[in-house]
């Protein structure tokens, strides 16, 4: 059987996401006792920092009977210029799957092309599909599904926003993004999602995006690798803070999501992230359950 990668939300169909989440749900309840990763190793390449992704994948692999290797790209030869294709072919001889977090998405595509084992995108500048899977699972826990639901994205049109666009395309819920001019999501992904019938709108007005939304979602204004732009971005994103006022425009049962880490007082106020509508800790926990299901499906 051909190996299967997970580089983007759109790599899975709606039915596949549903069955992945059914498995994650069983795992979360403690109703799953199998060890599909027994004797298997997941290599985790990190060119950027991580708390949640690193820990949830490592713990997840262990709980499934396998193990994970943390490989900082600074320490392996990849960081000294060894070609990605060579790294992919060598790692394929030792381990059973690779999770990679890096800058250029093309590097992940290249890694997957040359690896003979499954490759998982653990975040690139373009997308963050593992996080959005956990967010979708959290949304399903809150509302039972995505049907007829409206999701608001407020802030930077970054990797998270791009993966939400793919999610709206695949699952068919309504997505409204509010991004300042010049900080819109990836044009190609947006156009593809629209062409596939996705119900997705972009505005520059946060209130328009949040009106009646069931999920209000934001992320940092300067992502990893954009630290130098932080001050310029702080000015550009003025008025895009998710605060209690903005949350009042959402559906009364709306939940607040943030992939974390968060900057209180910038993209979200402390009272919202710590408030009763916030699901951010469940969202972070769900990384573990959903990725365990993903590892079982791809590597089991
Ligand atoms: N949300 C997320 O991916 O967190 P880390 O950067 O800590 O992995
Ligand atoms: N957009 C953020 C997400 C961090 C998990 C970043 O890329 O830094």
XYZ file of C-alpha atoms in Angstrom, residues 73-292:
220
model
C 17.436 21.217 12.475
C 20.339 23.124 14.032
C 21.870 19.870 15.229
C 21.304 17.561 12.272
C 23.201 17.896 9.001
C 20.119 19.406 7.334
C 21.007 22.626 9.181
C 24.480 22.538 7.573
C 23.087 22.215 4.095
C 22.552 18.471 3.598
C 19.841 18.258 0.915
C 16.280 17.587 2.041
C 16.009 14.756 -0.462
C 19.012 13.016 1.108
C 17.676 13.564 4.627
C 14.345 12.072 3.535
C 15.927 8.954 2.029
C 18.234 8.338 4.987
C 15.561 8.854 7.661
C 13.260 6.515 5.699
C 15.805 3.723 6.347
C 15.690 4.239 10.154
C 12.291 5.487 11.248
C 8.622 4.907 10.396
C 7.327 8.472 10.086
C 8.548 12.079 10.032
C 6.913 15.148 11.524
C 8.497 18.411 10.411
C 8.096 22.052 11.482
C 9.918 24.510 9.272
C 9.685 27.791 7.340
C 9.290 27.035 3.633
C 6.338 24.779 2.835
C 8.106 23.574 -0.315
C 10.716 21.928 1.907
C 7.997 19.761 3.459
C 6.627 18.838 0.035
C 10.160 17.938 -1.062
C 10.719 15.857 2.077
C 7.463 13.983 1.487
C 8.333 13.381 -2.170
C 11.612 11.691 -1.318
C 10.590 9.879 1.873
C 9.165 6.375 1.606
C 7.428 6.808 4.980
C 4.556 9.123 6.030
C 5.403 12.820 6.484
C 3.336 15.135 8.693
C 3.344 18.930 8.442
C 3.876 20.265 11.973
C 3.632 23.909 10.775
C 5.135 25.865 7.916
C 4.885 29.534 6.962
C 1.985 28.463 4.738
C -0.137 26.212 6.944
C -0.692 24.490 10.284
C -3.025 21.583 9.544
C -2.432 19.595 12.765
C -3.556 22.578 14.833
C -6.636 23.157 12.706
C -7.567 19.465 13.011
C -7.509 19.898 16.809
C -9.564 23.099 16.473
C -12.152 21.332 14.309
C -12.345 18.512 16.848
C -12.862 21.104 19.626
C -15.610 22.686 17.527
C -17.259 19.289 17.058
C -17.140 18.722 20.840
C -18.832 22.086 21.417
C -21.523 21.905 18.725
C -21.748 18.276 17.671
C -20.560 19.122 14.138
C -19.856 21.868 11.631
C -23.142 21.919 9.730
C -24.648 25.400 9.566
C -21.876 26.858 11.713
C -20.107 30.151 11.132
C -16.443 30.608 12.016
C -14.748 34.010 12.348
C -11.040 34.559 11.903
C -9.784 37.912 13.207
C -6.222 39.106 12.562
C -3.339 37.914 10.451
C -4.015 35.924 7.284
C -1.268 33.512 8.330
C -0.610 29.760 8.335
C -3.549 29.149 10.700
C -5.935 31.239 8.592
C -4.855 29.324 5.466
C -5.565 25.943 7.069
C -8.969 27.204 8.263
C -9.735 28.136 4.654
C -9.010 24.557 3.580
C -11.127 23.270 6.449
C -14.100 25.386 5.339
C -13.632 24.061 1.802
C -13.555 20.409 2.903
C -16.214 20.514 5.644
C -18.581 23.116 4.209
C -19.056 25.516 7.130
C -19.075 29.296 6.673
C -15.785 31.149 7.272
C -15.422 34.913 7.546
C -11.968 36.374 7.857
C -11.184 39.918 8.994
C -7.625 40.859 8.033
C -6.003 44.263 7.544
C -5.035 45.221 4.002
C -1.713 43.618 3.099
C -2.152 40.782 5.629
C -4.674 38.652 3.747
C -4.409 34.850 3.604
C -2.724 32.979 0.749
C -4.436 33.992 -2.494
C -4.047 30.624 -4.200
C -5.563 28.709 -1.292
C -8.396 31.200 -1.028
C -9.191 31.005 -4.743
C -9.012 27.211 -4.753
C -11.368 26.980 -1.794
C -13.829 29.388 -3.405
C -13.675 27.515 -6.713
C -14.442 24.288 -4.820
C -17.614 25.902 -3.480
C -16.286 27.066 -0.102
C -18.438 29.636 1.696
C -15.589 32.011 2.579
C -15.530 35.810 2.776
C -12.806 38.327 3.597
C -13.385 41.743 5.107
C -11.235 44.360 6.810
C -13.890 44.855 9.505
C -13.632 42.519 12.545
C -17.256 43.239 13.549
C -18.512 41.961 10.180
C -16.598 38.712 10.567
C -17.683 38.086 14.157
C -21.385 38.943 13.779
C -23.361 35.787 14.664
C -20.248 33.570 14.614
C -20.195 30.296 16.569
C -16.403 30.228 16.744
C -14.181 33.287 17.151
C -10.606 32.556 16.349
C -7.384 34.543 16.360
C -3.610 34.126 16.466
C -0.478 36.186 17.067
C 0.135 39.225 14.874
C 3.779 38.300 14.263
C 4.393 34.610 13.612
C 7.666 32.744 14.083
C 10.182 34.221 11.660
C 8.424 37.616 11.635
C 9.841 38.900 14.932
C 11.501 41.874 13.177
C 8.120 43.024 11.881
C 6.449 42.977 15.296
C 6.260 46.767 15.722
C 4.995 47.442 12.194
C 2.427 44.695 12.633
C 1.273 46.022 16.020
C 0.371 49.259 14.248
C -1.246 47.528 11.268
C -3.418 45.308 13.496
C -4.727 48.113 15.718
C -8.467 47.509 16.126
C -8.152 43.752 15.542
C -7.957 42.747 19.213
C -10.574 40.162 20.201
C -12.080 41.748 23.310
C -15.329 41.372 25.270
C -17.037 44.031 23.107
C -16.284 42.104 19.923
C -17.295 38.769 21.496
C -20.740 40.262 22.265
C -21.449 40.378 18.521
C -20.927 36.639 18.177
C -23.594 34.006 18.823
C -24.357 33.880 22.586
C -23.052 30.278 22.662
C -19.886 31.142 20.711
C -16.550 29.684 21.746
C -13.187 31.427 21.554
C -10.186 29.554 20.109
C -6.492 30.424 19.917
C -3.784 27.957 18.892
C -1.347 29.456 21.474
C 1.079 30.876 22.383
C -0.979 34.057 22.935
C -0.052 37.685 23.516
C -2.596 39.059 25.968
C -3.379 42.684 25.219
C -2.479 42.294 21.526
C -4.601 39.858 19.485
C -6.794 38.947 22.494
C -7.584 40.499 25.859
C -6.906 38.574 29.065
C -10.602 38.540 30.026
C -11.572 36.798 26.762
C -8.841 34.148 26.785
C -9.459 33.461 30.489
C -13.242 33.877 30.191
C -16.112 31.354 30.093
C -16.292 31.221 26.287
C -12.616 30.331 25.910
C -11.850 26.702 24.983
C -8.134 27.193 24.502
C -7.001 24.584 27.066
C -9.300 21.907 25.628
C -8.056 22.950 22.203
C -4.440 22.462 23.307
C -5.278 19.100 24.921
C -7.015 17.964 21.757
C -3.742 18.240 19.849
C -2.728 15.060 21.679
C -5.880 13.035 20.942
C -6.213 14.067 17.314
C -2.529 13.555 16.516
C -2.593 10.126 18.172
